[in-house]
């Protein structure tokens, strides 16, 4: 089966610019996650969607980050304006449902460098 | 809030050595436990998972993990590592209806 697709793979931008990442989850997966992984750390949740509704965005810096999943399928994550500390890998993951006994499948990630 | 700790930041082993990576979580309720692996240049992949039942779970590539509820632990083991096991290993915990909380990761380097 096709995995979680993310694009772009790499992005370099200057601080204060904006950037957007795209994710297409595995077909049929209702739950979609965006994680931020800073070098040397584990992934940290930014936002969790169940279909097209937000379940958890408590760790999303809402003054600069936004995300949407309008039709309950693919999703975009935007940063505007970017800061140097936003340099990280942004991971998208999906799972069949939000219940505990389901695993998450991860995409390759987008490596963002803010200069 | 749930938190996950992993005992070692970087482990270096020779091929055929035995491996044990420690993982502890903070919340004592019903949890689901996972080990993910990230090989160089690849995406995070599931190694094994524990939902319920036998606390000793077996995963892919000869890995296994033991859930000890009283110690809030879910340690990963492999009796004999190979050079191809060089990767970063992440322990993750998921409460019912919640998101995955990951540990900081342990980098494993296996010397040929």
PDB file of C-alpha atoms in Angstrom:
ATOM      1  CA  UNK A   1       0.000   0.000   0.000  1.00  0.00           C
ATOM      2  CA  UNK A   2       1.127   3.560  -0.572  1.00  0.00           C
ATOM      3  CA  UNK A   3       2.668   5.272   2.435  1.00  0.00           C
ATOM      4  CA  UNK A   4       2.323   8.780   3.772  1.00  0.00           C
ATOM      5  CA  UNK A   5       3.469  11.261   1.156  1.00  0.00           C
ATOM      6  CA  UNK A   6       5.059  14.562   2.055  1.00  0.00           C
ATOM      7  CA  UNK A   7       6.450  17.409  -0.010  1.00  0.00           C
ATOM      8  CA  UNK A   8       8.795  19.088  -0.383  1.00  0.00           C
ATOM      9  CA  UNK A   9      11.615  16.959   1.054  1.00  0.00           C
ATOM     10  CA  UNK A  10      13.842  19.942   1.695  1.00  0.00           C
ATOM     11  CA  UNK A  11      13.255  23.674   2.010  1.00  0.00           C
ATOM     12  CA  UNK A  12      15.602  26.540   2.764  1.00  0.00           C
ATOM     13  CA  UNK A  13      14.099  29.942   3.502  1.00  0.00           C
ATOM     14  CA  UNK A  14      15.159  33.183   5.093  1.00  0.00           C
ATOM     15  CA  UNK A  15      13.761  34.206   8.461  1.00  0.00           C
ATOM     16  CA  UNK A  16      10.497  36.114   8.266  1.00  0.00           C
ATOM     17  CA  UNK A  17       9.547  34.323   5.036  1.00  0.00           C
ATOM     18  CA  UNK A  18       6.606  31.955   4.839  1.00  0.00           C
ATOM     19  CA  UNK A  19       6.611  28.271   3.952  1.00  0.00           C
ATOM     20  CA  UNK A  20       4.038  25.523   3.467  1.00  0.00           C
ATOM     21  CA  UNK A  21       4.279  21.770   3.717  1.00  0.00           C
ATOM     22  CA  UNK A  22       1.906  19.246   2.224  1.00  0.00           C
ATOM     23  CA  UNK A  23       0.917  15.786   3.432  1.00  0.00           C
ATOM     24  CA  UNK A  24      -1.206  13.045   1.898  1.00  0.00           C
ATOM     25  CA  UNK A  25      -1.969  10.315   4.424  1.00  0.00           C
ATOM     26  CA  UNK A  26      -2.592   6.657   3.788  1.00  0.00           C
ATOM     27  CA  UNK A  27      -5.981   6.143   2.187  1.00  0.00           C
ATOM     28  CA  UNK A  28      -8.702   5.551   4.756  1.00  0.00           C
ATOM     29  CA  UNK A  29      -6.747   6.880   7.700  1.00  0.00           C
ATOM     30  CA  UNK A  30      -8.961   9.199   9.700  1.00  0.00           C
ATOM     31  CA  UNK A  31      -6.286  10.580  12.003  1.00  0.00           C
ATOM     32  CA  UNK A  32      -3.478  12.817  10.806  1.00  0.00           C
ATOM     33  CA  UNK A  33      -0.624  14.224  12.866  1.00  0.00           C
ATOM     34  CA  UNK A  34       1.996  16.880  12.281  1.00  0.00           C
ATOM     35  CA  UNK A  35       5.168  16.567  14.343  1.00  0.00           C
ATOM     36  CA  UNK A  36       8.225  18.782  14.648  1.00  0.00           C
ATOM     37  CA  UNK A  37      11.536  17.002  15.158  1.00  0.00           C
ATOM     38  CA  UNK A  38      14.460  19.184  16.116  1.00  0.00           C
ATOM     39  CA  UNK A  39      17.897  17.651  15.621  1.00  0.00           C
ATOM     40  CA  UNK A  40      18.772  15.326  18.505  1.00  0.00           C
ATOM     41  CA  UNK A  41      15.241  15.242  19.918  1.00  0.00           C
ATOM     42  CA  UNK A  42      12.186  13.072  19.568  1.00  0.00           C
ATOM     43  CA  UNK A  43       9.200  14.164  17.493  1.00  0.00           C
ATOM     44  CA  UNK A  44       6.945  16.697  19.211  1.00  0.00           C
ATOM     45  CA  UNK A  45       3.269  16.925  18.293  1.00  0.00           C
ATOM     46  CA  UNK A  46       2.129  20.156  16.683  1.00  0.00           C
ATOM     47  CA  UNK A  47      -1.424  19.260  15.724  1.00  0.00           C
ATOM     48  CA  UNK A  48      -3.705  16.226  15.469  1.00  0.00           C
ATOM     49  CA  UNK A  49      -6.713  15.977  13.157  1.00  0.00           C
ATOM     50  CA  UNK A  50      -9.542  13.482  13.273  1.00  0.00           C
ATOM     51  CA  UNK A  51     -11.040  13.624   9.771  1.00  0.00           C
ATOM     52  CA  UNK A  52     -11.166  17.388   9.163  1.00  0.00           C
ATOM     53  CA  UNK A  53     -11.550  18.408  12.802  1.00  0.00           C
ATOM     54  CA  UNK A  54      -8.762  19.433  15.158  1.00  0.00           C
ATOM     55  CA  UNK A  55      -8.346  17.115  18.152  1.00  0.00           C
ATOM     56  CA  UNK A  56      -5.259  18.642  19.730  1.00  0.00           C
ATOM     57  CA  UNK A  57      -3.361  21.790  18.781  1.00  0.00           C
ATOM     58  CA  UNK A  58      -2.204  22.730  22.253  1.00  0.00           C
ATOM     59  CA  UNK A  59       1.472  22.753  21.247  1.00  0.00           C
ATOM     60  CA  UNK A  60       1.034  24.596  17.959  1.00  0.00           C
ATOM     61  CA  UNK A  61       2.505  28.127  18.066  1.00  0.00           C
ATOM     62  CA  UNK A  62      -0.629  29.675  16.676  1.00  0.00           C
ATOM     63  CA  UNK A  63       0.869  33.119  16.203  1.00  0.00           C
ATOM     64  CA  UNK A  64       2.929  31.751  13.323  1.00  0.00           C
ATOM     65  CA  UNK A  65       1.856  28.188  12.563  1.00  0.00           C
ATOM     66  CA  UNK A  66      -1.392  27.113  10.962  1.00  0.00           C
ATOM     67  CA  UNK A  67      -2.662  23.833   9.593  1.00  0.00           C
ATOM     68  CA  UNK A  68      -5.723  22.647   7.791  1.00  0.00           C
ATOM     69  CA  UNK A  69      -7.259  19.421   6.557  1.00  0.00           C
ATOM     70  CA  UNK A  70     -10.258  20.743   4.690  1.00  0.00           C
ATOM     71  CA  UNK A  71     -11.664  17.601   3.095  1.00  0.00           C
ATOM     72  CA  UNK A  72     -10.460  15.179   5.747  1.00  0.00           C
ATOM     73  CA  UNK A  73      -7.761  13.804   3.481  1.00  0.00           C
ATOM     74  CA  UNK A  74      -4.588  15.736   2.719  1.00  0.00           C
ATOM     75  CA  UNK A  75      -3.273  18.493   4.917  1.00  0.00           C
ATOM     76  CA  UNK A  76      -1.063  21.555   4.779  1.00  0.00           C
ATOM     77  CA  UNK A  77       1.066  23.080   7.513  1.00  0.00           C
ATOM     78  CA  UNK A  78       2.143  26.699   7.157  1.00  0.00           C
ATOM     79  CA  UNK A  79       4.654  28.830   8.972  1.00  0.00           C
ATOM     80  CA  UNK A  80       4.439  32.606   8.636  1.00  0.00           C
ATOM     81  CA  UNK A  81       6.762  34.268   9.462  1.00  0.00           C
ATOM     82  CA  UNK A  82       9.506  31.713  10.010  1.00  0.00           C
ATOM     83  CA  UNK A  83      12.092  32.063  12.770  1.00  0.00           C
ATOM     84  CA  UNK A  84      15.550  30.546  13.018  1.00  0.00           C
ATOM     85  CA  UNK A  85      14.333  28.150  15.738  1.00  0.00           C
ATOM     86  CA  UNK A  86      11.807  26.653  13.313  1.00  0.00           C
ATOM     87  CA  UNK A  87      14.651  24.798  11.609  1.00  0.00           C
ATOM     88  CA  UNK A  88      13.639  21.161  12.026  1.00  0.00           C
ATOM     89  CA  UNK A  89      12.177  18.171  10.253  1.00  0.00           C
ATOM     90  CA  UNK A  90       8.403  18.339   9.954  1.00  0.00           C
ATOM     91  CA  UNK A  91       6.844  14.904  10.022  1.00  0.00           C
ATOM     92  CA  UNK A  92       3.386  13.944   8.948  1.00  0.00           C
ATOM     93  CA  UNK A  93       1.860  10.724  10.237  1.00  0.00           C
ATOM     94  CA  UNK A  94      -1.489   9.026   9.894  1.00  0.00           C
ATOM     95  CA  UNK A  95      -3.348   6.271  11.664  1.00  0.00           C
ATOM     96  CA  UNK A  96      -6.559   4.387  11.088  1.00  0.00           C
ATOM     97  CA  UNK A  97      -8.226   6.027  14.070  1.00  0.00           C
ATOM     98  CA  UNK A  98      -7.511   8.075  17.163  1.00  0.00           C
ATOM     99  CA  UNK A  99      -7.955   5.179  19.588  1.00  0.00           C
ATOM    100  CA  UNK A 100      -4.964   3.982  21.547  1.00  0.00           C
ATOM    101  CA  UNK A 101      -4.512   0.623  19.898  1.00  0.00           C
ATOM    102  CA  UNK A 102      -3.578   1.915  16.470  1.00  0.00           C
ATOM    103  CA  UNK A 103      -0.100   2.619  15.206  1.00  0.00           C
ATOM    104  CA  UNK A 104       1.025   5.688  13.301  1.00  0.00           C
ATOM    105  CA  UNK A 105       2.644   5.552   9.885  1.00  0.00           C
ATOM    106  CA  UNK A 106       5.136   8.288   9.122  1.00  0.00           C
ATOM    107  CA  UNK A 107       6.153  10.101   5.975  1.00  0.00           C
ATOM    108  CA  UNK A 108       9.726  10.932   5.012  1.00  0.00           C
ATOM    109  CA  UNK A 109       9.446  14.395   6.466  1.00  0.00           C
ATOM    110  CA  UNK A 110      10.329  17.864   5.231  1.00  0.00           C
ATOM    111  CA  UNK A 111      13.657  19.226   6.398  1.00  0.00           C
ATOM    112  CA  UNK A 112      13.316  22.986   6.890  1.00  0.00           C
ATOM    113  CA  UNK A 113      16.328  25.231   7.259  1.00  0.00           C
ATOM    114  CA  UNK A 114      15.712  28.846   8.204  1.00  0.00           C
ATOM    115  CA  UNK A 115      18.690  31.125   7.589  1.00  0.00           C
TER     116      UNK A 115
ATOM    117  CA  UNK B   1       0.957  15.217  30.832  1.00  0.00           C
ATOM    118  CA  UNK B   2       2.595  12.040  29.674  1.00  0.00           C
ATOM    119  CA  UNK B   3       6.373  12.074  29.269  1.00  0.00           C
ATOM    120  CA  UNK B   4       8.822   9.460  28.035  1.00  0.00           C
ATOM    121  CA  UNK B   5      12.463   9.067  28.951  1.00  0.00           C
ATOM    122  CA  UNK B   6      15.088   6.928  27.293  1.00  0.00           C
ATOM    123  CA  UNK B   7      18.096   5.941  29.334  1.00  0.00           C
ATOM    124  CA  UNK B   8      20.855   6.302  26.786  1.00  0.00           C
ATOM    125  CA  UNK B   9      21.538   9.017  24.243  1.00  0.00           C
ATOM    126  CA  UNK B  10      24.111   7.043  22.245  1.00  0.00           C
ATOM    127  CA  UNK B  11      24.990   3.354  22.472  1.00  0.00           C
ATOM    128  CA  UNK B  12      27.971   1.840  20.690  1.00  0.00           C
ATOM    129  CA  UNK B  13      28.188  -1.942  20.319  1.00  0.00           C
ATOM    130  CA  UNK B  14      30.148  -4.461  18.347  1.00  0.00           C
ATOM    131  CA  UNK B  15      28.332  -6.895  16.079  1.00  0.00           C
ATOM    132  CA  UNK B  16      26.899  -9.912  17.920  1.00  0.00           C
ATOM    133  CA  UNK B  17      26.686  -8.021  21.207  1.00  0.00           C
ATOM    134  CA  UNK B  18      23.387  -7.989  23.062  1.00  0.00           C
ATOM    135  CA  UNK B  19      21.287  -4.851  23.178  1.00  0.00           C
ATOM    136  CA  UNK B  20      18.957  -3.398  25.759  1.00  0.00           C
ATOM    137  CA  UNK B  21      17.543   0.103  25.408  1.00  0.00           C
ATOM    138  CA  UNK B  22      15.633   1.510  28.327  1.00  0.00           C
ATOM    139  CA  UNK B  23      12.332   3.376  28.146  1.00  0.00           C
ATOM    140  CA  UNK B  24      10.207   4.742  30.978  1.00  0.00           C
ATOM    141  CA  UNK B  25       6.945   6.663  30.846  1.00  0.00           C
ATOM    142  CA  UNK B  26       5.310   8.827  33.462  1.00  0.00           C
ATOM    143  CA  UNK B  27       1.555   8.162  33.404  1.00  0.00           C
ATOM    144  CA  UNK B  28       0.320   5.034  35.125  1.00  0.00           C
ATOM    145  CA  UNK B  29      -3.038   4.487  33.486  1.00  0.00           C
ATOM    146  CA  UNK B  30      -3.844   2.327  30.487  1.00  0.00           C
ATOM    147  CA  UNK B  31      -1.258   2.992  27.815  1.00  0.00           C
ATOM    148  CA  UNK B  32      -0.210   1.628  24.475  1.00  0.00           C
ATOM    149  CA  UNK B  33       3.522   1.361  23.887  1.00  0.00           C
ATOM    150  CA  UNK B  34       5.620   1.468  20.760  1.00  0.00           C
ATOM    151  CA  UNK B  35       9.180   1.319  19.588  1.00  0.00           C
ATOM    152  CA  UNK B  36       9.951   3.063  16.320  1.00  0.00           C
ATOM    153  CA  UNK B  37      13.229   2.916  14.406  1.00  0.00           C
ATOM    154  CA  UNK B  38      14.699   5.436  12.006  1.00  0.00           C
ATOM    155  CA  UNK B  39      17.438   4.086   9.764  1.00  0.00           C
ATOM    156  CA  UNK B  40      19.773   6.681   8.231  1.00  0.00           C
ATOM    157  CA  UNK B  41      17.945   8.635   5.551  1.00  0.00           C
ATOM    158  CA  UNK B  42      14.684   6.788   6.068  1.00  0.00           C
ATOM    159  CA  UNK B  43      11.363   7.521   7.710  1.00  0.00           C
ATOM    160  CA  UNK B  44      10.245   6.350  11.123  1.00  0.00           C
ATOM    161  CA  UNK B  45       9.106   2.737  11.033  1.00  0.00           C
ATOM    162  CA  UNK B  46       7.298   0.661  13.613  1.00  0.00           C
ATOM    163  CA  UNK B  47       9.505  -1.947  15.261  1.00  0.00           C
ATOM    164  CA  UNK B  48       6.968  -3.365  17.685  1.00  0.00           C
ATOM    165  CA  UNK B  49       3.950  -2.438  19.768  1.00  0.00           C
ATOM    166  CA  UNK B  50       2.193  -3.455  22.956  1.00  0.00           C
ATOM    167  CA  UNK B  51      -1.545  -3.011  23.412  1.00  0.00           C
ATOM    168  CA  UNK B  52      -2.512  -5.730  25.896  1.00  0.00           C
ATOM    169  CA  UNK B  53      -1.906  -9.364  26.812  1.00  0.00           C
ATOM    170  CA  UNK B  54       1.521 -10.973  26.975  1.00  0.00           C
ATOM    171  CA  UNK B  55       3.917  -8.284  28.256  1.00  0.00           C
ATOM    172  CA  UNK B  56       6.732  -9.735  26.171  1.00  0.00           C
ATOM    173  CA  UNK B  57       6.208  -8.666  22.591  1.00  0.00           C
ATOM    174  CA  UNK B  58       8.172  -9.621  19.536  1.00  0.00           C
ATOM    175  CA  UNK B  59       8.787  -7.312  16.626  1.00  0.00           C
ATOM    176  CA  UNK B  60      10.556  -7.311  13.326  1.00  0.00           C
ATOM    177  CA  UNK B  61      14.226  -8.141  12.766  1.00  0.00           C
ATOM    178  CA  UNK B  62      14.588 -10.127  15.999  1.00  0.00           C
ATOM    179  CA  UNK B  63      13.693  -7.303  18.365  1.00  0.00           C
ATOM    180  CA  UNK B  64      11.548  -7.807  21.430  1.00  0.00           C
ATOM    181  CA  UNK B  65      10.360  -5.619  24.282  1.00  0.00           C
ATOM    182  CA  UNK B  66       9.042  -6.260  27.755  1.00  0.00           C
ATOM    183  CA  UNK B  67       6.314  -4.201  29.383  1.00  0.00           C
ATOM    184  CA  UNK B  68       6.694  -3.985  33.159  1.00  0.00           C
ATOM    185  CA  UNK B  69       3.698  -2.074  34.465  1.00  0.00           C
ATOM    186  CA  UNK B  70       5.007  -1.695  38.007  1.00  0.00           C
ATOM    187  CA  UNK B  71       8.133  -0.016  36.720  1.00  0.00           C
ATOM    188  CA  UNK B  72       6.435   2.039  33.967  1.00  0.00           C
ATOM    189  CA  UNK B  73       8.993   0.559  31.626  1.00  0.00           C
ATOM    190  CA  UNK B  74       9.077  -0.853  28.097  1.00  0.00           C
ATOM    191  CA  UNK B  75      12.664  -1.861  27.372  1.00  0.00           C
ATOM    192  CA  UNK B  76      13.799  -2.970  23.941  1.00  0.00           C
ATOM    193  CA  UNK B  77      16.109  -5.951  23.535  1.00  0.00           C
ATOM    194  CA  UNK B  78      17.930  -7.893  20.862  1.00  0.00           C
ATOM    195  CA  UNK B  79      20.206 -10.826  21.673  1.00  0.00           C
ATOM    196  CA  UNK B  80      22.701 -10.204  18.866  1.00  0.00           C
ATOM    197  CA  UNK B  81      22.933  -6.940  16.950  1.00  0.00           C
ATOM    198  CA  UNK B  82      24.058  -6.547  13.369  1.00  0.00           C
ATOM    199  CA  UNK B  83      25.723  -3.643  11.599  1.00  0.00           C
ATOM    200  CA  UNK B  84      22.402  -3.032   9.811  1.00  0.00           C
ATOM    201  CA  UNK B  85      20.754  -2.240  13.166  1.00  0.00           C
ATOM    202  CA  UNK B  86      22.620   1.075  13.246  1.00  0.00           C
ATOM    203  CA  UNK B  87      19.794   3.578  13.584  1.00  0.00           C
ATOM    204  CA  UNK B  88      17.953   5.855  15.966  1.00  0.00           C
ATOM    205  CA  UNK B  89      15.383   4.193  18.217  1.00  0.00           C
ATOM    206  CA  UNK B  90      12.394   5.995  19.671  1.00  0.00           C
ATOM    207  CA  UNK B  91      10.067   4.794  22.401  1.00  0.00           C
ATOM    208  CA  UNK B  92       6.525   6.186  22.233  1.00  0.00           C
ATOM    209  CA  UNK B  93       3.478   6.051  24.473  1.00  0.00           C
ATOM    210  CA  UNK B  94      -0.119   6.628  23.514  1.00  0.00           C
ATOM    211  CA  UNK B  95      -3.014   7.040  25.921  1.00  0.00           C
ATOM    212  CA  UNK B  96      -6.518   6.255  24.756  1.00  0.00           C
ATOM    213  CA  UNK B  97      -7.695   9.044  22.473  1.00  0.00           C
ATOM    214  CA  UNK B  98      -4.451  10.920  22.810  1.00  0.00           C
ATOM    215  CA  UNK B  99      -1.502  11.513  20.606  1.00  0.00           C
ATOM    216  CA  UNK B 100       1.830   9.718  20.496  1.00  0.00           C
ATOM    217  CA  UNK B 101       4.384  11.052  22.973  1.00  0.00           C
ATOM    218  CA  UNK B 102       7.920  10.219  21.955  1.00  0.00           C
ATOM    219  CA  UNK B 103      11.086   9.875  23.957  1.00  0.00           C
ATOM    220  CA  UNK B 104      14.229  11.769  22.927  1.00  0.00           C
ATOM    221  CA  UNK B 105      15.641   8.770  21.085  1.00  0.00           C
ATOM    222  CA  UNK B 106      18.705   6.570  21.438  1.00  0.00           C
ATOM    223  CA  UNK B 107      21.269   6.462  18.686  1.00  0.00           C
ATOM    224  CA  UNK B 108      22.696   2.971  18.189  1.00  0.00           C
ATOM    225  CA  UNK B 109      25.984   2.518  16.396  1.00  0.00           C
ATOM    226  CA  UNK B 110      27.026  -1.066  15.636  1.00  0.00           C
ATOM    227  CA  UNK B 111      30.641  -1.541  14.731  1.00  0.00           C
ATOM    228  CA  UNK B 112      31.418  -4.241  12.147  1.00  0.00           C
TER     229      UNK B 112
END
